Amino acid sequence: MKMVILKTACVFLISVAILLCAIGTAFAQPHGNVKLNENAFVFGRQLIKEGHLIADRKGAWTEHRPSPDEENEFIRLRGFGEYSKWHLGIDPRFAENTKRRYKFPYGDFKNVHRCGLLAVKARAHQYGYAKIESAAAELERAIKDKPPINTDFRRFINSPVSDLCKSVALTLPSRQKCIDQFW
């Protein structure tokens, strides 16, 4: 009798172990078959090259992500062809003219957002989409390599700010005068 109980318990434990392994494997696999949207990747690189980017902080995507109403208005004005360019993933299970088909948004329909790319990278990694994760990482690197915009100090040359700086610089005593006063 003990032998039967031991065999049954052993079979039960092996069955549970196999079940747990199967569940773990199922969760480790990508959910669905979302593929990298090559057109969106090329479009994102072009936008970054042209300076249409916002190098914002991590976690800002919830504030910067377009709302459903903004998405609908963009689709109404420009169509799904343009809408798809702002998403790094395509889920072929859904029809082309549906919002459900396009996954992993990375911009606000004007600029590429660093925070959007960070969100894409994290979600793609979480769900096992290595190509999408890699594409988002490459776009993020392109943003890091791009020199910041609006740091052209030549625009201050003929501004009142530059006149103020010149007058302040001219009214400061020379270094030698300061040294002579203290000794």
GROMACS .gro file of C-alpha atoms in nm:
model
  183
    1MET     CA    1   0.000   0.000   0.000
    2LYS     CA    2   0.284   0.237   0.086
    3MET     CA    3   0.440   0.167  -0.252
    4VAL     CA    4   0.121   0.261  -0.437
    5ILE     CA    5   0.094   0.586  -0.242
    6LEU     CA    6   0.459   0.670  -0.310
    7LYS     CA    7   0.419   0.599  -0.683
    8THR     CA    8   0.102   0.809  -0.699
    9ALA     CA    9   0.269   1.094  -0.511
   10CYS     CA   10   0.572   1.074  -0.739
   11VAL     CA   11   0.355   1.081  -1.053
   12PHE     CA   12   0.159   1.374  -0.908
   13LEU     CA   13   0.476   1.573  -0.829
   14ILE     CA   14   0.619   1.508  -1.174
   15SER     CA   15   0.289   1.619  -1.330
   16VAL     CA   16   0.292   1.941  -1.127
   17ALA     CA   17   0.656   2.008  -1.225
   18ILE     CA   18   0.574   1.958  -1.594
   19LEU     CA   19   0.271   2.184  -1.566
   20LEU     CA   20   0.473   2.459  -1.397
   21CYS     CA   21   0.744   2.436  -1.663
   22ALA     CA   22   0.481   2.461  -1.937
   23ILE     CA   23   0.325   2.767  -1.774
   24GLY     CA   24   0.666   2.930  -1.733
   25THR     CA   25   0.752   2.864  -2.095
   26ALA     CA   26   0.418   3.005  -2.210
   27PHE     CA   27   0.477   3.328  -2.017
   28ALA     CA   28   0.833   3.359  -2.148
   29GLN     CA   29   0.717   3.348  -2.513
   30PRO     CA   30   0.608   3.667  -2.687
   31HIS     CA   31   0.237   3.736  -2.661
   32GLY     CA   32   0.113   3.727  -3.018
   33ASN     CA   33   0.334   3.781  -3.314
   34VAL     CA   34   0.400   4.154  -3.319
   35LYS     CA   35   0.667   4.239  -3.573
   36LEU     CA   36   0.900   4.533  -3.612
   37ASN     CA   37   0.754   4.809  -3.828
   38GLU     CA   38   1.056   4.883  -4.051
   39ASN     CA   39   0.889   5.192  -4.200
   40ALA     CA   40   0.838   5.341  -3.854
   41PHE     CA   41   1.199   5.267  -3.760
   42VAL     CA   42   1.332   5.443  -4.071
   43PHE     CA   43   1.087   5.730  -4.017
   44GLY     CA   44   1.202   5.768  -3.654
   45ARG     CA   45   1.568   5.779  -3.759
   46GLN     CA   46   1.486   6.046  -4.017
   47LEU     CA   47   1.295   6.255  -3.761
   48ILE     CA   48   1.587   6.238  -3.519
   49LYS     CA   49   1.832   6.333  -3.794
   50GLU     CA   50   1.615   6.637  -3.876
   51GLY     CA   51   1.601   6.738  -3.509
   52HIS     CA   52   1.238   6.649  -3.441
   53LEU     CA   53   1.307   6.501  -3.100
   54ILE     CA   54   1.248   6.566  -2.734
   55ALA     CA   55   1.515   6.431  -2.501
   56ASP     CA   56   1.288   6.418  -2.199
   57ARG     CA   57   1.318   6.231  -1.873
   58LYS     CA   58   1.233   5.870  -1.802
   59GLY     CA   59   0.871   5.817  -1.701
   60ALA     CA   60   0.735   6.126  -1.879
   61TRP     CA   61   0.561   5.919  -2.147
   62THR     CA   62   0.233   5.907  -1.953
   63GLU     CA   63   0.220   6.288  -1.981
   64HIS     CA   64   0.346   6.313  -2.340
   65ARG     CA   65   0.170   6.019  -2.505
   66PRO     CA   66  -0.110   6.128  -2.740
   67SER     CA   67  -0.459   6.080  -2.602
   68PRO     CA   68  -0.710   5.857  -2.786
   69ASP     CA   69  -0.887   6.173  -2.909
   70GLU     CA   70  -0.558   6.309  -3.049
   71GLU     CA   71  -0.494   5.974  -3.217
   72ASN     CA   72  -0.841   5.973  -3.372
   73GLU     CA   73  -0.799   6.329  -3.499
   74PHE     CA   74  -0.457   6.243  -3.648
   75ILE     CA   75  -0.605   5.938  -3.823
   76ARG     CA   76  -0.897   6.144  -3.952
   77LEU     CA   77  -0.664   6.408  -4.098
   78ARG     CA   78  -0.376   6.190  -4.221
   79GLY     CA   79  -0.495   5.828  -4.233
   80PHE     CA   80  -0.362   5.498  -4.102
   81GLY     CA   81  -0.057   5.507  -4.331
   82GLU     CA   82   0.083   5.805  -4.142
   83TYR     CA   83  -0.044   5.673  -3.807
   84SER     CA   84   0.151   5.351  -3.854
   85LYS     CA   85   0.480   5.544  -3.888
   86TRP     CA   86   0.456   5.642  -3.521
   87HIS     CA   87   0.445   5.281  -3.395
   88LEU     CA   88   0.742   5.043  -3.390
   89GLY     CA   89   0.524   4.731  -3.379
   90ILE     CA   90   0.267   4.580  -3.614
   91ASP     CA   91   0.031   4.302  -3.509
   92PRO     CA   92  -0.071   4.128  -3.833
   93ARG     CA   93  -0.366   3.957  -3.661
   94PHE     CA   94  -0.564   4.281  -3.694
   95ALA     CA   95  -0.683   4.465  -4.005
   96GLU     CA   96  -0.469   4.746  -4.147
   97ASN     CA   97  -0.724   5.019  -4.083
   98THR     CA   98  -0.756   4.959  -3.709
   99LYS     CA   99  -0.571   5.114  -3.418
  100ARG     CA  100  -0.529   4.769  -3.259
  101ARG     CA  101  -0.286   4.670  -3.535
  102TYR     CA  102  -0.023   4.927  -3.434
  103LYS     CA  103   0.175   4.879  -3.113
  104PHE     CA  104   0.462   5.051  -2.932
  105PRO     CA  105   0.410   5.426  -3.001
  106TYR     CA  106   0.722   5.641  -2.965
  107GLY     CA  107   0.617   5.998  -3.050
  108ASP     CA  108   0.346   6.260  -3.033
  109PHE     CA  109   0.291   6.293  -3.412
  110LYS     CA  110   0.541   6.581  -3.423
  111ASN     CA  111   0.851   6.466  -3.236
  112VAL     CA  112   1.023   6.147  -3.127
  113HIS     CA  113   1.021   6.131  -2.746
  114ARG     CA  114   1.307   5.972  -2.554
  115CYS     CA  115   1.061   5.873  -2.281
  116GLY     CA  116   0.846   5.700  -2.545
  117LEU     CA  117   1.146   5.501  -2.668
  118LEU     CA  118   1.233   5.403  -2.311
  119ALA     CA  119   0.876   5.282  -2.260
  120VAL     CA  120   0.890   5.086  -2.587
  121LYS     CA  121   1.221   4.929  -2.485
  122ALA     CA  122   1.087   4.823  -2.146
  123ARG     CA  123   0.760   4.680  -2.280
  124ALA     CA  124   0.927   4.504  -2.572
  125HIS     CA  125   1.177   4.346  -2.334
  126GLN     CA  126   0.897   4.245  -2.097
  127TYR     CA  127   0.706   4.066  -2.373
  128GLY     CA  128   1.007   3.923  -2.553
  129TYR     CA  129   1.010   4.131  -2.874
  130ALA     CA  130   1.387   4.152  -2.921
  131LYS     CA  131   1.380   4.327  -3.261
  132ILE     CA  132   1.148   4.601  -3.138
  133GLU     CA  133   1.356   4.643  -2.821
  134SER     CA  134   1.673   4.669  -3.030
  135ALA     CA  135   1.516   4.924  -3.268
  136ALA     CA  136   1.403   5.141  -2.976
  137ALA     CA  137   1.751   5.121  -2.822
  138GLU     CA  138   1.909   5.226  -3.152
  139LEU     CA  139   1.675   5.526  -3.183
  140GLU     CA  140   1.749   5.621  -2.822
  141ARG     CA  141   2.125   5.610  -2.897
  142ALA     CA  142   2.065   5.833  -3.199
  143ILE     CA  143   1.900   6.086  -2.969
  144LYS     CA  144   2.196   6.072  -2.729
  145ASP     CA  145   2.439   6.122  -3.018
  146LYS     CA  146   2.243   6.418  -3.158
  147PRO     CA  147   2.370   6.754  -3.031
  148PRO     CA  148   2.103   6.946  -2.840
  149ILE     CA  149   1.897   7.197  -3.032
  150ASN     CA  150   1.861   7.563  -2.925
  151THR     CA  151   2.213   7.597  -2.787
  152ASP     CA  152   2.321   7.837  -3.060
  153PHE     CA  153   2.466   8.130  -2.864
  154ARG     CA  154   2.509   8.334  -3.182
  155ARG     CA  155   2.144   8.438  -3.148
  156PHE     CA  156   2.244   8.644  -2.840
  157ILE     CA  157   2.507   8.852  -3.024
  158ASN     CA  158   2.276   9.142  -3.111
  159SER     CA  159   2.029   9.097  -2.828
  160PRO     CA  160   1.980   9.320  -2.522
  161VAL     CA  161   2.122   9.036  -2.312
  162SER     CA  162   2.455   9.064  -2.492
  163ASP     CA  163   2.458   9.443  -2.437
  164LEU     CA  164   2.398   9.388  -2.067
  165CYS     CA  165   2.682   9.136  -2.052
  166LYS     CA  166   2.916   9.375  -2.233
  167SER     CA  167   2.834   9.659  -1.997
  168VAL     CA  168   2.882   9.441  -1.693
  169ALA     CA  169   3.211   9.312  -1.827
  170LEU     CA  170   3.334   9.666  -1.902
  171THR     CA  171   3.246   9.803  -1.559
  172LEU     CA  172   3.423   9.534  -1.362
  173PRO     CA  173   3.759   9.642  -1.227
  174SER     CA  174   4.063   9.477  -1.370
  175ARG     CA  175   4.228   9.196  -1.184
  176GLN     CA  176   4.536   9.403  -1.103
  177LYS     CA  177   4.325   9.681  -0.946
  178CYS     CA  178   4.154   9.427  -0.721
  179ILE     CA  179   4.491   9.286  -0.611
  180ASP     CA  180   4.630   9.636  -0.545
  181GLN     CA  181   4.327   9.732  -0.332
  182PHE     CA  182   4.371   9.438  -0.096
  183TRP     CA  183   4.747   9.481  -0.045
   0.00000   0.00000   0.00000
